Amino acid sequence: MASTSPPSPPPPVTPIPPPPAVLRRLIDLDTAVSLRVYTLFQPIIPFPVLKSLEYSGDGRLFFPIILSGLLATTPLAALAACPKTPSTLLLINLLIGSLLDLLIIGLIKHLIQRPRPVYNKHMFLSFSVDHWSFPSGHSSRVFYIATFCFLYSNQVIEVLLLKYLKFDSESAIVRYFVVAVGLWAAITSISRVLLGRHFLLDVVAGGCLGVLEGVIVLRVLNCDNLNSWIAGH
C-alpha cells in the first residue's frame, strides 16, 4: 500500500540578532492587541464570511483573472503591438503591479521571517515564504488593486464597467465603484487579523506597500514607460 508523505516542515529559520528593546515592545504590543481583536470577534463574525474575504484577495484567483482577461480581449499577436488598446494597457499595468507585489512581499517575508500567530489554523501555503507573517500579502494585494482603481479610475470605469459590463454611466455602481473597492480592501485586510492569519502590523505594512506599488506602476513601471525604455535600448 502506498504511503503518504508527511507535510513539509517549515523552512529553517535563519538566526537573526534580537530586536532592539523598543521594537521588541512594539512587537509584544502588536501580538497582544491582535490576539485581543481575534478573540473578541471570533464569536461575532461567521467563519464563512471571513473565508470568502480571504478567497477574494487570493493571488491564486487574481492572477488567472488578469491573464484570462488579457487572452479574452487581446489576440496574442496584438500583445506585442504598439499602440495597445486601452483594455490591454490597463490589464498589462495591473499585471505588472501584481508581479511587483509578489516579488516585494516574498522578499520581505524571507528577510524578516516573523512567525504567524500561534492560533492560525488550517491555512493552505502556496510558497515556502507563506510560513511567515510580515507583511500581509493579501493586504498588499487588495490595497494595490484599490490604489490602481483610484489612480486609473477613468480607464477602469470606461473599460470594465461601461464597455464590458454595460453599466449605465449614471448608475450607483459606476459612481461609487472606487469607494466600494476601497472598502473591500479595508475589510479584507481586517479579516486577516480576525481569521488569525496575521498580526495588525502585518496588515498595516501590507496595505502601505500596496499603495506604494500602485504609485510606482502609475509613475514608473507601466507599459508605456517600459516600451519607451525598450525602444531606447
CSV table of C-alpha atoms in Angstrom, one decimal:
chain,number,residue,atom,x,y,z
A,1,MET,CA,0.0,0.0,0.0
A,2,ALA,CA,1.4,3.4,-1.0
A,3,SER,CA,2.4,5.5,1.9
A,4,THR,CA,1.6,9.2,2.0
A,5,SER,CA,4.5,11.6,2.7
A,6,PRO,CA,4.2,13.8,5.8
A,7,PRO,CA,3.6,17.5,5.3
A,8,SER,CA,6.6,19.6,4.5
A,9,PRO,CA,8.1,21.2,7.6
A,10,PRO,CA,8.5,25.0,7.8
A,11,PRO,CA,11.7,26.3,6.2
A,12,PRO,CA,14.6,26.6,8.6
A,13,VAL,CA,14.8,29.9,10.5
A,14,THR,CA,17.9,31.9,9.8
A,15,PRO,CA,19.3,33.1,13.2
A,16,ILE,CA,18.9,36.9,13.4
A,17,PRO,CA,20.0,39.3,16.2
A,18,PRO,CA,17.4,40.0,18.8
A,19,PRO,CA,15.4,43.2,18.0
A,20,PRO,CA,16.1,46.4,19.9
A,21,ALA,CA,14.1,46.9,23.1
A,22,VAL,CA,11.7,49.5,21.6
A,23,LEU,CA,11.0,47.2,18.6
A,24,ARG,CA,10.5,44.3,21.0
A,25,ARG,CA,7.9,46.2,23.0
A,26,LEU,CA,6.2,47.2,19.8
A,27,ILE,CA,6.0,43.5,18.6
A,28,ASP,CA,4.8,42.4,22.0
A,29,LEU,CA,2.1,45.1,21.9
A,30,ASP,CA,1.1,44.2,18.4
A,31,THR,CA,0.9,40.5,19.4
A,32,ALA,CA,-1.3,41.2,22.4
A,33,VAL,CA,-3.7,43.6,20.6
A,34,SER,CA,-4.0,41.3,17.6
A,35,LEU,CA,-4.9,38.3,19.9
A,36,ARG,CA,-7.4,40.5,21.7
A,37,VAL,CA,-9.1,41.5,18.4
A,38,TYR,CA,-9.1,38.0,17.2
A,39,THR,CA,-10.7,36.7,20.4
A,40,LEU,CA,-13.2,39.4,20.6
A,41,PHE,CA,-14.6,39.0,17.1
A,42,GLN,CA,-14.5,35.2,16.8
A,43,PRO,CA,-18.0,34.6,18.1
A,44,ILE,CA,-19.5,37.5,16.2
A,45,ILE,CA,-18.4,37.2,12.5
A,46,PRO,CA,-19.2,33.9,10.8
A,47,PHE,CA,-16.2,32.0,9.6
A,48,PRO,CA,-17.6,31.5,6.0
A,49,VAL,CA,-17.7,35.3,5.7
A,50,LEU,CA,-14.1,35.7,6.7
A,51,LYS,CA,-13.1,32.8,4.3
A,52,SER,CA,-14.9,34.4,1.5
A,53,LEU,CA,-13.0,37.6,2.0
A,54,GLU,CA,-9.8,35.6,2.1
A,55,TYR,CA,-10.6,33.9,-1.2
A,56,SER,CA,-11.5,37.3,-2.8
A,57,GLY,CA,-8.0,38.6,-2.2
A,58,ASP,CA,-6.1,35.4,-3.0
A,59,GLY,CA,-3.4,35.6,-5.7
A,60,ARG,CA,-4.4,32.2,-6.9
A,61,LEU,CA,-7.7,33.8,-8.0
A,62,PHE,CA,-6.3,37.2,-9.0
A,63,PHE,CA,-3.6,36.1,-11.5
A,64,PRO,CA,-5.8,33.8,-13.5
A,65,ILE,CA,-8.4,36.5,-13.8
A,66,ILE,CA,-5.9,39.0,-15.2
A,67,LEU,CA,-4.5,36.5,-17.6
A,68,SER,CA,-7.9,35.4,-18.7
A,69,GLY,CA,-8.9,39.0,-19.3
A,70,LEU,CA,-5.9,39.6,-21.4
A,71,LEU,CA,-6.4,36.5,-23.5
A,72,ALA,CA,-10.1,37.1,-23.9
A,73,THR,CA,-9.8,40.7,-25.0
A,74,THR,CA,-6.4,40.7,-26.8
A,75,PRO,CA,-5.1,38.4,-29.5
A,76,LEU,CA,-1.6,37.1,-28.7
A,77,ALA,CA,-0.1,38.8,-31.7
A,78,ALA,CA,-1.5,42.1,-30.5
A,79,LEU,CA,0.1,41.9,-27.1
A,80,ALA,CA,3.4,43.0,-28.7
A,81,ALA,CA,1.9,45.6,-30.9
A,82,CYS,CA,2.0,49.3,-30.4
A,83,PRO,CA,-0.1,51.2,-29.7
A,84,LYS,CA,-2.2,48.9,-27.5
A,85,THR,CA,-5.9,49.2,-26.8
A,86,PRO,CA,-7.0,50.8,-23.5
A,87,SER,CA,-8.1,47.5,-22.1
A,88,THR,CA,-4.8,45.8,-23.0
A,89,LEU,CA,-2.8,48.6,-21.4
A,90,LEU,CA,-5.0,48.5,-18.3
A,91,LEU,CA,-4.6,44.8,-17.8
A,92,ILE,CA,-0.8,44.7,-18.5
A,93,ASN,CA,-0.3,47.5,-16.0
A,94,LEU,CA,-2.4,45.6,-13.5
A,95,LEU,CA,-0.3,42.5,-14.1
A,96,ILE,CA,3.0,44.4,-13.8
A,97,GLY,CA,2.0,45.7,-10.3
A,98,SER,CA,0.8,42.3,-9.3
A,99,LEU,CA,4.1,40.7,-10.2
A,100,LEU,CA,5.9,43.6,-8.4
A,101,ASP,CA,3.8,42.9,-5.3
A,102,LEU,CA,4.6,39.2,-5.4
A,103,LEU,CA,8.3,39.9,-5.5
A,104,ILE,CA,8.4,42.6,-2.8
A,105,ILE,CA,6.2,40.6,-0.3
A,106,GLY,CA,8.2,37.4,-0.9
A,107,LEU,CA,11.5,39.2,-0.4
A,108,ILE,CA,10.4,40.9,2.8
A,109,LYS,CA,8.9,37.8,4.3
A,110,HIS,CA,12.1,35.9,3.6
A,111,LEU,CA,14.2,38.6,5.2
A,112,ILE,CA,12.0,39.3,8.3
A,113,GLN,CA,10.8,35.8,8.9
A,114,ARG,CA,8.2,36.7,11.5
A,115,PRO,CA,6.2,33.6,12.5
A,116,ARG,CA,2.4,33.7,12.0
A,117,PRO,CA,0.1,33.8,15.1
A,118,VAL,CA,0.1,30.5,17.0
A,119,TYR,CA,-3.7,30.4,16.7
A,120,ASN,CA,-3.5,30.4,12.9
A,121,LYS,CA,-5.1,27.1,11.8
A,122,HIS,CA,-5.9,25.3,8.6
A,123,MET,CA,-4.1,27.6,6.2
A,124,PHE,CA,-3.0,26.5,2.7
A,125,LEU,CA,0.5,27.5,1.9
A,126,SER,CA,1.3,28.2,-1.8
A,127,PHE,CA,5.0,29.1,-1.3
A,128,SER,CA,7.6,28.4,1.5
A,129,VAL,CA,7.6,32.1,2.4
A,130,ASP,CA,3.9,31.8,3.3
A,131,HIS,CA,5.0,30.3,6.6
A,132,TRP,CA,6.0,33.9,7.6
A,133,SER,CA,3.6,36.6,8.6
A,134,PHE,CA,5.1,40.0,7.9
A,135,PRO,CA,3.9,41.7,5.8
A,136,SER,CA,0.4,40.6,4.8
A,137,GLY,CA,0.3,39.6,1.1
A,138,HIS,CA,-3.5,39.8,1.0
A,139,SER,CA,-3.4,43.3,2.4
A,140,SER,CA,-0.8,44.5,-0.1
A,141,ARG,CA,-2.6,42.9,-3.0
A,142,VAL,CA,-6.1,44.3,-2.2
A,143,PHE,CA,-4.7,47.8,-1.5
A,144,TYR,CA,-2.7,47.7,-4.7
A,145,ILE,CA,-5.9,46.9,-6.5
A,146,ALA,CA,-7.7,49.7,-4.7
A,147,THR,CA,-5.0,52.2,-5.4
A,148,PHE,CA,-4.8,51.1,-9.1
A,149,CYS,CA,-8.6,51.6,-9.4
A,150,PHE,CA,-8.3,55.0,-7.8
A,151,LEU,CA,-5.3,56.2,-9.9
A,152,TYR,CA,-6.7,54.7,-13.2
A,153,SER,CA,-10.4,55.3,-12.2
A,154,ASN,CA,-11.4,56.8,-15.6
A,155,GLN,CA,-9.9,54.0,-17.6
A,156,VAL,CA,-11.2,51.3,-15.3
A,157,ILE,CA,-14.7,52.6,-15.3
A,158,GLU,CA,-14.7,53.2,-19.1
A,159,VAL,CA,-13.2,49.8,-20.0
A,160,LEU,CA,-14.6,47.5,-17.3
A,161,LEU,CA,-17.9,48.9,-16.2
A,162,LEU,CA,-19.2,50.8,-19.3
A,163,LYS,CA,-17.7,48.8,-22.2
A,164,TYR,CA,-17.7,45.2,-21.0
A,165,LEU,CA,-20.2,45.1,-18.2
A,166,LYS,CA,-22.6,47.6,-19.9
A,167,PHE,CA,-23.5,49.6,-16.8
A,168,ASP,CA,-25.2,52.9,-17.2
A,169,SER,CA,-22.8,55.8,-16.6
A,170,GLU,CA,-25.2,57.3,-14.1
A,171,SER,CA,-25.7,54.1,-12.1
A,172,ALA,CA,-24.7,53.9,-8.4
A,173,ILE,CA,-22.2,51.1,-9.2
A,174,VAL,CA,-20.3,53.4,-11.6
A,175,ARG,CA,-20.4,56.4,-9.3
A,176,TYR,CA,-19.3,54.6,-6.2
A,177,PHE,CA,-17.1,51.9,-7.7
A,178,VAL,CA,-13.8,53.2,-6.4
A,179,VAL,CA,-15.2,53.7,-2.9
A,180,ALA,CA,-16.6,50.2,-3.0
A,181,VAL,CA,-13.2,48.7,-4.0
A,182,GLY,CA,-11.5,50.7,-1.2
A,183,LEU,CA,-14.0,49.4,1.4
A,184,TRP,CA,-13.4,45.9,0.1
A,185,ALA,CA,-9.7,46.3,0.5
A,186,ALA,CA,-10.0,47.6,4.1
A,187,ILE,CA,-12.5,44.9,5.2
A,188,THR,CA,-10.4,42.1,3.5
A,189,SER,CA,-7.3,43.4,5.3
A,190,ILE,CA,-9.0,43.5,8.7
A,191,SER,CA,-10.3,39.9,8.1
A,192,ARG,CA,-6.7,38.7,8.0
A,193,VAL,CA,-6.4,39.6,11.7
A,194,LEU,CA,-9.9,38.2,12.5
A,195,LEU,CA,-9.0,34.9,10.9
A,196,GLY,CA,-5.8,34.7,12.9
A,197,ARG,CA,-3.6,34.7,9.8
A,198,HIS,CA,-1.8,37.9,10.6
A,199,PHE,CA,-1.0,40.5,13.3
A,200,LEU,CA,-2.2,44.1,13.0
A,201,LEU,CA,1.2,45.4,12.0
A,202,ASP,CA,1.5,42.8,9.2
A,203,VAL,CA,-1.8,44.2,7.7
A,204,VAL,CA,-0.8,47.9,8.1
A,205,ALA,CA,2.5,47.3,6.5
A,206,GLY,CA,1.0,45.3,3.7
A,207,GLY,CA,-1.6,48.0,3.0
A,208,CYS,CA,1.1,50.7,2.8
A,209,LEU,CA,3.2,48.6,0.4
A,210,GLY,CA,0.1,48.1,-1.8
A,211,VAL,CA,-0.5,51.8,-2.0
A,212,LEU,CA,3.2,52.4,-2.8
A,213,GLU,CA,3.1,49.7,-5.5
A,214,GLY,CA,0.1,51.4,-7.2
A,215,VAL,CA,2.0,54.7,-7.3
A,216,ILE,CA,5.1,53.0,-8.7
A,217,VAL,CA,3.1,51.5,-11.5
A,218,LEU,CA,1.5,54.8,-12.3
A,219,ARG,CA,4.8,56.8,-12.3
A,220,VAL,CA,7.5,54.3,-13.3
A,221,LEU,CA,6.7,50.6,-14.0
A,222,ASN,CA,3.9,50.9,-16.5
A,223,CYS,CA,3.5,49.6,-20.1
A,224,ASP,CA,4.2,52.9,-21.8
A,225,ASN,CA,7.4,53.6,-19.8
A,226,LEU,CA,8.7,50.1,-20.4
A,227,ASN,CA,8.0,50.3,-24.1
A,228,SER,CA,9.9,53.6,-24.2
A,229,TRP,CA,12.8,52.1,-22.3
A,230,ILE,CA,13.0,49.1,-24.6
A,231,ALA,CA,12.8,51.2,-27.7
A,232,GLY,CA,15.6,53.4,-26.4
A,233,HIS,CA,17.9,50.4,-26.0
